[in-house]
PDB file of C-alpha atoms in Angstrom:
ATOM      1  CA  UNK A   1       0.108  -0.088  -0.104  1.00 63.00           C
ATOM      2  CA  UNK A   2       1.074   3.602  -0.983  1.00 68.00           C
ATOM      3  CA  UNK A   3       2.317   5.716   1.977  1.00 87.00           C
ATOM      4  CA  UNK A   4       2.191   8.885  -0.153  1.00 94.00           C
ATOM      5  CA  UNK A   5      -0.231  11.101  -1.809  1.00 95.00           C
ATOM      6  CA  UNK A   6       0.616  13.215  -4.645  1.00 96.00           C
ATOM      7  CA  UNK A   7      -1.485  15.626  -7.013  1.00 97.00           C
ATOM      8  CA  UNK A   8      -1.625  13.887 -10.414  1.00 97.00           C
ATOM      9  CA  UNK A   9      -0.623  16.596 -12.364  1.00 97.00           C
ATOM     10  CA  UNK A  10       1.087  19.922 -12.438  1.00 97.00           C
ATOM     11  CA  UNK A  11       2.728  22.222 -14.797  1.00 95.00           C
ATOM     12  CA  UNK A  12       5.145  25.320 -14.576  1.00 96.00           C
ATOM     13  CA  UNK A  13       6.908  27.687 -16.827  1.00 97.00           C
ATOM     14  CA  UNK A  14      10.366  27.087 -18.110  1.00 97.00           C
ATOM     15  CA  UNK A  15      13.159  28.904 -15.981  1.00 96.00           C
ATOM     16  CA  UNK A  16      10.753  29.089 -12.861  1.00 97.00           C
ATOM     17  CA  UNK A  17      11.051  26.904  -9.841  1.00 97.00           C
ATOM     18  CA  UNK A  18       8.684  23.674  -9.937  1.00 97.00           C
ATOM     19  CA  UNK A  19       7.381  22.956  -6.352  1.00 98.00           C
ATOM     20  CA  UNK A  20       6.077  19.441  -6.034  1.00 98.00           C
ATOM     21  CA  UNK A  21       4.108  18.571  -2.889  1.00 97.00           C
ATOM     22  CA  UNK A  22       3.864  14.955  -1.213  1.00 97.00           C
ATOM     23  CA  UNK A  23       1.923  13.940   1.742  1.00 96.00           C
ATOM     24  CA  UNK A  24       3.165  10.963   4.085  1.00 94.00           C
ATOM     25  CA  UNK A  25       1.525  11.414   7.147  1.00 91.00           C
ATOM     26  CA  UNK A  26       1.778   7.904   8.295  1.00 89.00           C
ATOM     27  CA  UNK A  27       5.461   7.593   7.854  1.00 90.00           C
ATOM     28  CA  UNK A  28       7.434   6.404  10.794  1.00 86.00           C
ATOM     29  CA  UNK A  29      10.498   7.896  12.390  1.00 81.00           C
ATOM     30  CA  UNK A  30      12.985   5.836  10.708  1.00 83.00           C
ATOM     31  CA  UNK A  31      11.510   6.124   7.408  1.00 88.00           C
ATOM     32  CA  UNK A  32      13.319   8.084   4.815  1.00 90.00           C
ATOM     33  CA  UNK A  33      11.619  10.139   1.895  1.00 93.00           C
ATOM     34  CA  UNK A  34      13.093   9.560  -1.503  1.00 94.00           C
ATOM     35  CA  UNK A  35      12.128  11.324  -4.833  1.00 96.00           C
ATOM     36  CA  UNK A  36      12.597   9.913  -8.214  1.00 97.00           C
ATOM     37  CA  UNK A  37      11.645  10.800 -11.546  1.00 97.00           C
ATOM     38  CA  UNK A  38      10.580   8.809 -14.780  1.00 97.00           C
ATOM     39  CA  UNK A  39      10.835  10.180 -18.174  1.00 95.00           C
ATOM     40  CA  UNK A  40       8.920   8.482 -20.724  1.00 85.00           C
ATOM     41  CA  UNK A  41      10.033   4.855 -21.664  1.00 77.00           C
ATOM     42  CA  UNK A  42      13.019   5.001 -19.189  1.00 91.00           C
ATOM     43  CA  UNK A  43      13.886   3.537 -15.779  1.00 95.00           C
ATOM     44  CA  UNK A  44      13.225   5.839 -12.810  1.00 96.00           C
ATOM     45  CA  UNK A  45      15.975   8.202 -12.126  1.00 95.00           C
ATOM     46  CA  UNK A  46      17.282   8.936  -8.484  1.00 93.00           C
ATOM     47  CA  UNK A  47      16.937  12.731  -7.364  1.00 95.00           C
ATOM     48  CA  UNK A  48      17.305  13.215  -3.696  1.00 95.00           C
ATOM     49  CA  UNK A  49      16.342  11.809  -0.354  1.00 93.00           C
ATOM     50  CA  UNK A  50      16.016  12.919   3.200  1.00 92.00           C
ATOM     51  CA  UNK A  51      15.062  11.644   6.677  1.00 91.00           C
ATOM     52  CA  UNK A  52      14.348  15.121   8.655  1.00 90.00           C
ATOM     53  CA  UNK A  53      16.480  17.784   7.498  1.00 88.00           C
ATOM     54  CA  UNK A  54      16.079  19.726   4.254  1.00 93.00           C
ATOM     55  CA  UNK A  55      18.597  18.416   1.540  1.00 94.00           C
ATOM     56  CA  UNK A  56      19.951  19.903  -1.556  1.00 96.00           C
ATOM     57  CA  UNK A  57      22.008  18.630  -4.292  1.00 93.00           C
ATOM     58  CA  UNK A  58      22.836  19.578  -7.950  1.00 93.00           C
ATOM     59  CA  UNK A  59      19.603  18.588  -9.104  1.00 94.00           C
ATOM     60  CA  UNK A  60      16.988  19.569  -6.576  1.00 97.00           C
ATOM     61  CA  UNK A  61      16.298  20.477  -2.964  1.00 97.00           C
ATOM     62  CA  UNK A  62      13.916  18.905  -0.771  1.00 98.00           C
ATOM     63  CA  UNK A  63      11.920  20.460   2.221  1.00 97.00           C
ATOM     64  CA  UNK A  64      10.554  18.345   4.805  1.00 96.00           C
ATOM     65  CA  UNK A  65       8.254  19.757   7.442  1.00 95.00           C
ATOM     66  CA  UNK A  66       9.218  19.403  11.043  1.00 93.00           C
ATOM     67  CA  UNK A  67       6.408  16.943  11.845  1.00 93.00           C
ATOM     68  CA  UNK A  68       7.777  14.836   8.652  1.00 93.00           C
ATOM     69  CA  UNK A  69       4.174  14.462   7.504  1.00 94.00           C
ATOM     70  CA  UNK A  70       4.655  16.191   4.333  1.00 95.00           C
ATOM     71  CA  UNK A  71       7.605  17.354   2.097  1.00 96.00           C
ATOM     72  CA  UNK A  72       8.125  19.486  -1.090  1.00 98.00           C
ATOM     73  CA  UNK A  73      10.441  18.792  -4.082  1.00 98.00           C
ATOM     74  CA  UNK A  74      11.875  21.872  -5.479  1.00 98.00           C
ATOM     75  CA  UNK A  75      13.330  22.173  -8.891  1.00 97.00           C
ATOM     76  CA  UNK A  76      14.842  25.534  -8.837  1.00 96.00           C
ATOM     77  CA  UNK A  77      14.861  26.175 -12.560  1.00 95.00           C
ATOM     78  CA  UNK A  78      12.775  23.990 -14.481  1.00 96.00           C
ATOM     79  CA  UNK A  79      13.771  23.270 -18.243  1.00 97.00           C
ATOM     80  CA  UNK A  80      11.651  21.353 -20.775  1.00 96.00           C
ATOM     81  CA  UNK A  81      13.954  18.229 -20.062  1.00 95.00           C
ATOM     82  CA  UNK A  82      12.414  18.215 -16.484  1.00 97.00           C
ATOM     83  CA  UNK A  83       9.050  17.035 -17.912  1.00 97.00           C
ATOM     84  CA  UNK A  84       8.585  13.510 -16.419  1.00 97.00           C
ATOM     85  CA  UNK A  85       6.303  11.826 -13.517  1.00 97.00           C
ATOM     86  CA  UNK A  86       7.904  12.671 -10.236  1.00 98.00           C
ATOM     87  CA  UNK A  87       7.235   9.925  -7.528  1.00 97.00           C
ATOM     88  CA  UNK A  88       7.499  10.504  -3.897  1.00 96.00           C
ATOM     89  CA  UNK A  89       8.548   7.299  -2.079  1.00 94.00           C
ATOM     90  CA  UNK A  90       8.793   5.996   1.381  1.00 92.00           C
ATOM     91  CA  UNK A  91      11.794   3.683   2.339  1.00 88.00           C
ATOM     92  CA  UNK A  92      10.344   0.934   4.607  1.00 84.00           C
ATOM     93  CA  UNK A  93      12.082  -1.758   6.166  1.00 74.00           C
ATOM     94  CA  UNK A  94      12.113  -4.766   4.474  1.00 67.00           C
ATOM     95  CA  UNK A  95      11.458  -8.813   4.970  1.00 62.00           C
ATOM     96  CA  UNK A  96      14.862  -9.922   5.199  1.00 60.00           C
ATOM     97  CA  UNK A  97      16.602  -8.961   8.502  1.00 60.00           C
ATOM     98  CA  UNK A  98      17.898  -5.540   9.796  1.00 56.00           C
ATOM     99  CA  UNK A  99      19.686  -4.230   6.541  1.00 64.00           C
ATOM    100  CA  UNK A 100      16.783  -4.847   3.986  1.00 74.00           C
ATOM    101  CA  UNK A 101      14.412  -2.159   2.959  1.00 81.00           C
ATOM    102  CA  UNK A 102      12.019  -1.595   0.226  1.00 86.00           C
ATOM    103  CA  UNK A 103      10.956   1.278  -1.848  1.00 90.00           C
ATOM    104  CA  UNK A 104       7.011   1.959  -1.803  1.00 90.00           C
ATOM    105  CA  UNK A 105       6.114   3.994  -4.840  1.00 92.00           C
ATOM    106  CA  UNK A 106       2.932   6.416  -4.793  1.00 90.00           C
ATOM    107  CA  UNK A 107       1.012   7.259  -7.880  1.00 93.00           C
ATOM    108  CA  UNK A 108       3.467  10.064  -8.673  1.00 96.00           C
ATOM    109  CA  UNK A 109       2.928  13.526 -10.025  1.00 97.00           C
ATOM    110  CA  UNK A 110       3.242  14.330 -13.801  1.00 97.00           C
ATOM    111  CA  UNK A 111       5.000  17.455 -14.249  1.00 98.00           C
ATOM    112  CA  UNK A 112       4.792  19.177 -17.479  1.00 98.00           C
ATOM    113  CA  UNK A 113       7.074  22.141 -18.015  1.00 97.00           C
ATOM    114  CA  UNK A 114       5.714  24.650 -20.571  1.00 96.00           C
ATOM    115  CA  UNK A 115       8.123  26.889 -22.944  1.00 95.00           C
TER     116      UNK A 115
ATOM    117  CA  UNK B   1      25.881   5.189  -9.508  1.00 73.00           C
ATOM    118  CA  UNK B   2      26.010   2.155 -11.539  1.00 81.00           C
ATOM    119  CA  UNK B   3      25.701   1.014 -15.082  1.00 91.00           C
ATOM    120  CA  UNK B   4      22.804  -1.535 -15.405  1.00 95.00           C
ATOM    121  CA  UNK B   5      21.726  -3.207 -18.367  1.00 97.00           C
ATOM    122  CA  UNK B   6      18.565  -5.439 -19.222  1.00 98.00           C
ATOM    123  CA  UNK B   7      18.013  -8.021 -21.746  1.00 97.00           C
ATOM    124  CA  UNK B   8      15.640  -8.084 -23.913  1.00 97.00           C
ATOM    125  CA  UNK B   9      14.851  -4.266 -24.093  1.00 97.00           C
ATOM    126  CA  UNK B  10      11.586  -5.486 -25.267  1.00 97.00           C
ATOM    127  CA  UNK B  11       9.596  -8.872 -26.328  1.00 97.00           C
ATOM    128  CA  UNK B  12       6.348  -9.766 -27.952  1.00 98.00           C
ATOM    129  CA  UNK B  13       5.263 -13.071 -26.803  1.00 97.00           C
ATOM    130  CA  UNK B  14       2.543 -15.506 -27.027  1.00 97.00           C
ATOM    131  CA  UNK B  15       0.324 -16.689 -24.287  1.00 97.00           C
ATOM    132  CA  UNK B  16       1.250 -19.603 -22.209  1.00 97.00           C
ATOM    133  CA  UNK B  17       5.358 -19.224 -22.912  1.00 97.00           C
ATOM    134  CA  UNK B  18       7.604 -17.963 -20.516  1.00 98.00           C
ATOM    135  CA  UNK B  19      10.367 -15.098 -20.897  1.00 98.00           C
ATOM    136  CA  UNK B  20      13.639 -14.757 -18.762  1.00 98.00           C
ATOM    137  CA  UNK B  21      14.852 -11.363 -18.358  1.00 98.00           C
ATOM    138  CA  UNK B  22      18.333 -10.558 -17.482  1.00 98.00           C
ATOM    139  CA  UNK B  23      19.652  -7.796 -15.487  1.00 97.00           C
ATOM    140  CA  UNK B  24      23.196  -6.988 -15.470  1.00 97.00           C
ATOM    141  CA  UNK B  25      25.508  -4.288 -13.233  1.00 95.00           C
ATOM    142  CA  UNK B  26      28.873  -2.948 -13.507  1.00 93.00           C
ATOM    143  CA  UNK B  27      29.737  -3.481  -9.887  1.00 89.00           C
ATOM    144  CA  UNK B  28      29.145  -6.021  -7.131  1.00 89.00           C
ATOM    145  CA  UNK B  29      25.980  -5.349  -5.133  1.00 88.00           C
ATOM    146  CA  UNK B  30      24.304  -7.066  -2.328  1.00 85.00           C
ATOM    147  CA  UNK B  31      20.586  -6.182  -2.976  1.00 87.00           C
ATOM    148  CA  UNK B  32      18.694  -6.354  -6.360  1.00 92.00           C
ATOM    149  CA  UNK B  33      15.195  -5.941  -6.666  1.00 94.00           C
ATOM    150  CA  UNK B  34      12.559  -6.630  -9.621  1.00 97.00           C
ATOM    151  CA  UNK B  35       9.482  -4.437 -10.364  1.00 97.00           C
ATOM    152  CA  UNK B  36       6.591  -4.428 -12.501  1.00 97.00           C
ATOM    153  CA  UNK B  37       5.153  -1.217 -13.958  1.00 97.00           C
ATOM    154  CA  UNK B  38       1.683  -2.122 -15.478  1.00 96.00           C
ATOM    155  CA  UNK B  39       0.460   0.212 -18.390  1.00 93.00           C
ATOM    156  CA  UNK B  40       0.004   3.680 -17.065  1.00 91.00           C
ATOM    157  CA  UNK B  41       0.658   2.735 -13.591  1.00 93.00           C
ATOM    158  CA  UNK B  42       3.491   3.175 -10.902  1.00 94.00           C
ATOM    159  CA  UNK B  43       6.061   0.537  -9.869  1.00 95.00           C
ATOM    160  CA  UNK B  44       5.225  -2.233  -7.640  1.00 95.00           C
ATOM    161  CA  UNK B  45       7.949  -4.383  -6.207  1.00 95.00           C
ATOM    162  CA  UNK B  46       8.184  -8.157  -7.081  1.00 97.00           C
ATOM    163  CA  UNK B  47      10.698  -9.410  -4.994  1.00 95.00           C
ATOM    164  CA  UNK B  48      14.263  -8.613  -3.336  1.00 92.00           C
ATOM    165  CA  UNK B  49      17.186 -10.934  -4.728  1.00 91.00           C
ATOM    166  CA  UNK B  50      20.189 -11.235  -2.362  1.00 83.00           C
ATOM    167  CA  UNK B  51      23.144 -13.110  -3.574  1.00 80.00           C
ATOM    168  CA  UNK B  52      23.194 -16.559  -1.991  1.00 78.00           C
ATOM    169  CA  UNK B  53      19.787 -16.776  -0.680  1.00 81.00           C
ATOM    170  CA  UNK B  54      16.328 -17.528  -2.057  1.00 86.00           C
ATOM    171  CA  UNK B  55      14.511 -14.432  -3.372  1.00 91.00           C
ATOM    172  CA  UNK B  56      11.882 -12.865  -0.872  1.00 91.00           C
ATOM    173  CA  UNK B  57       8.588 -12.132  -2.865  1.00 94.00           C
ATOM    174  CA  UNK B  58       6.064  -9.511  -1.860  1.00 93.00           C
ATOM    175  CA  UNK B  59       2.308  -9.866  -1.143  1.00 93.00           C
ATOM    176  CA  UNK B  60       0.864 -10.930  -4.455  1.00 94.00           C
ATOM    177  CA  UNK B  61       3.700 -12.507  -6.363  1.00 96.00           C
ATOM    178  CA  UNK B  62       4.790 -15.980  -6.171  1.00 96.00           C
ATOM    179  CA  UNK B  63       7.862 -17.999  -7.104  1.00 96.00           C
ATOM    180  CA  UNK B  64       6.061 -20.405  -9.385  1.00 97.00           C
ATOM    181  CA  UNK B  65       5.117 -17.400 -11.472  1.00 97.00           C
ATOM    182  CA  UNK B  66       8.231 -15.308 -11.176  1.00 98.00           C
ATOM    183  CA  UNK B  67      11.216 -17.339 -10.465  1.00 96.00           C
ATOM    184  CA  UNK B  68      14.218 -15.592  -9.783  1.00 96.00           C
ATOM    185  CA  UNK B  69      17.845 -16.269 -10.071  1.00 94.00           C
ATOM    186  CA  UNK B  70      21.016 -14.479  -8.484  1.00 93.00           C
ATOM    187  CA  UNK B  71      24.051 -16.313  -9.159  1.00 91.00           C
ATOM    188  CA  UNK B  72      26.459 -13.795  -8.578  1.00 91.00           C
ATOM    189  CA  UNK B  73      26.847 -10.272  -7.141  1.00 91.00           C
ATOM    190  CA  UNK B  74      26.465  -8.591 -10.533  1.00 93.00           C
ATOM    191  CA  UNK B  75      23.747 -10.645 -12.262  1.00 94.00           C
ATOM    192  CA  UNK B  76      20.042 -11.498 -11.832  1.00 96.00           C
ATOM    193  CA  UNK B  77      17.214 -13.040 -13.757  1.00 97.00           C
ATOM    194  CA  UNK B  78      13.554 -12.780 -13.368  1.00 98.00           C
ATOM    195  CA  UNK B  79      11.392 -15.276 -15.349  1.00 98.00           C
ATOM    196  CA  UNK B  80       7.592 -14.657 -16.320  1.00 98.00           C
ATOM    197  CA  UNK B  81       6.216 -17.860 -16.410  1.00 98.00           C
ATOM    198  CA  UNK B  82       3.038 -19.021 -18.308  1.00 97.00           C
ATOM    199  CA  UNK B  83       2.167 -15.600 -19.566  1.00 97.00           C
ATOM    200  CA  UNK B  84      -1.040 -14.319 -20.044  1.00 97.00           C
ATOM    201  CA  UNK B  85      -2.016 -11.040 -21.628  1.00 97.00           C
ATOM    202  CA  UNK B  86      -2.201  -9.330 -18.118  1.00 96.00           C
ATOM    203  CA  UNK B  87       1.478 -10.021 -17.653  1.00 97.00           C
ATOM    204  CA  UNK B  88       2.181  -7.155 -20.455  1.00 97.00           C
ATOM    205  CA  UNK B  89       4.240  -4.624 -18.160  1.00 97.00           C
ATOM    206  CA  UNK B  90       7.599  -3.017 -18.134  1.00 97.00           C
ATOM    207  CA  UNK B  91       9.650  -5.162 -15.661  1.00 98.00           C
ATOM    208  CA  UNK B  92      12.503  -3.157 -14.138  1.00 98.00           C
ATOM    209  CA  UNK B  93      15.497  -4.147 -12.166  1.00 97.00           C
ATOM    210  CA  UNK B  94      17.245  -1.864  -9.460  1.00 95.00           C
ATOM    211  CA  UNK B  95      20.590  -2.390  -7.521  1.00 93.00           C
ATOM    212  CA  UNK B  96      21.139  -1.029  -3.847  1.00 87.00           C
ATOM    213  CA  UNK B  97      24.341   1.260  -3.772  1.00 76.00           C
ATOM    214  CA  UNK B  98      25.315   1.856  -0.288  1.00 64.00           C
ATOM    215  CA  UNK B  99      25.975   5.439   0.271  1.00 54.00           C
ATOM    216  CA  UNK B 100      27.653   7.602   2.916  1.00 48.00           C
ATOM    217  CA  UNK B 101      24.129   8.139   4.888  1.00 48.00           C
ATOM    218  CA  UNK B 102      21.900   5.490   3.690  1.00 59.00           C
ATOM    219  CA  UNK B 103      20.961   2.971   0.594  1.00 72.00           C
ATOM    220  CA  UNK B 104      19.775   4.144  -2.884  1.00 83.00           C
ATOM    221  CA  UNK B 105      18.477   2.215  -5.529  1.00 89.00           C
ATOM    222  CA  UNK B 106      19.453   2.699  -9.159  1.00 92.00           C
ATOM    223  CA  UNK B 107      17.198   1.221 -11.929  1.00 95.00           C
ATOM    224  CA  UNK B 108      17.822  -0.344 -14.981  1.00 96.00           C
ATOM    225  CA  UNK B 109      16.341   0.774 -18.261  1.00 97.00           C
ATOM    226  CA  UNK B 110      13.194  -1.818 -18.185  1.00 97.00           C
ATOM    227  CA  UNK B 111      12.144  -4.609 -20.244  1.00 98.00           C
ATOM    228  CA  UNK B 112       9.042  -4.045 -21.963  1.00 97.00           C
ATOM    229  CA  UNK B 113       6.588  -7.069 -22.361  1.00 97.00           C
ATOM    230  CA  UNK B 114       3.720  -7.544 -24.590  1.00 97.00           C
ATOM    231  CA  UNK B 115       1.600 -10.838 -24.336  1.00 97.00           C
ATOM    232  CA  UNK B 116      -0.615 -11.675 -27.130  1.00 96.00           C
TER     233      UNK B 116
END
């Protein structure tokens, strides 16, 4: 069962920031939030992940609320190549011992970047 | 990151037959995963395949239908057995790469399967 809720679609203008929201109100204290994106007909691409603190890398920023029940992925300057489905994912413990885990994919947000 | 390849990239098969999908990674990894993505849907985890042990299947997936092999640290196969049109999906493998803080999965390009 998905542990995240995302809007099905969004759009933004090229060059502007894209802010993609995600609700994960049932997240547990040791479960990470991951973001991936999938461009048509390709495998998902890792973007960023975090636990409590805000994170930034060369692709995006991840803002996690203090209660950890929601987060926002920020693409600071969206380009046409950022058009994709963006998945907000919760990483949960797996079935095989302490080190295993699994990613529970939600339904994703289809982001369209307009020229 | 890692370079992950899958073979075949796509196939069209007849119902009742089986197809084996290969996943090759360019570095040694402990955990590999197999996912299914049905048309227009998100990804669903089929099983986790650790080298040296039997694959662990998620609810709704069974070994008789999706047997998995993991002979070494760089390779795995998923077989889709006795196929029906409902098995038409993209099948993806991923690998776990341990980073400084926690683990990250990297995905292969997928195998697009159509069952007639």
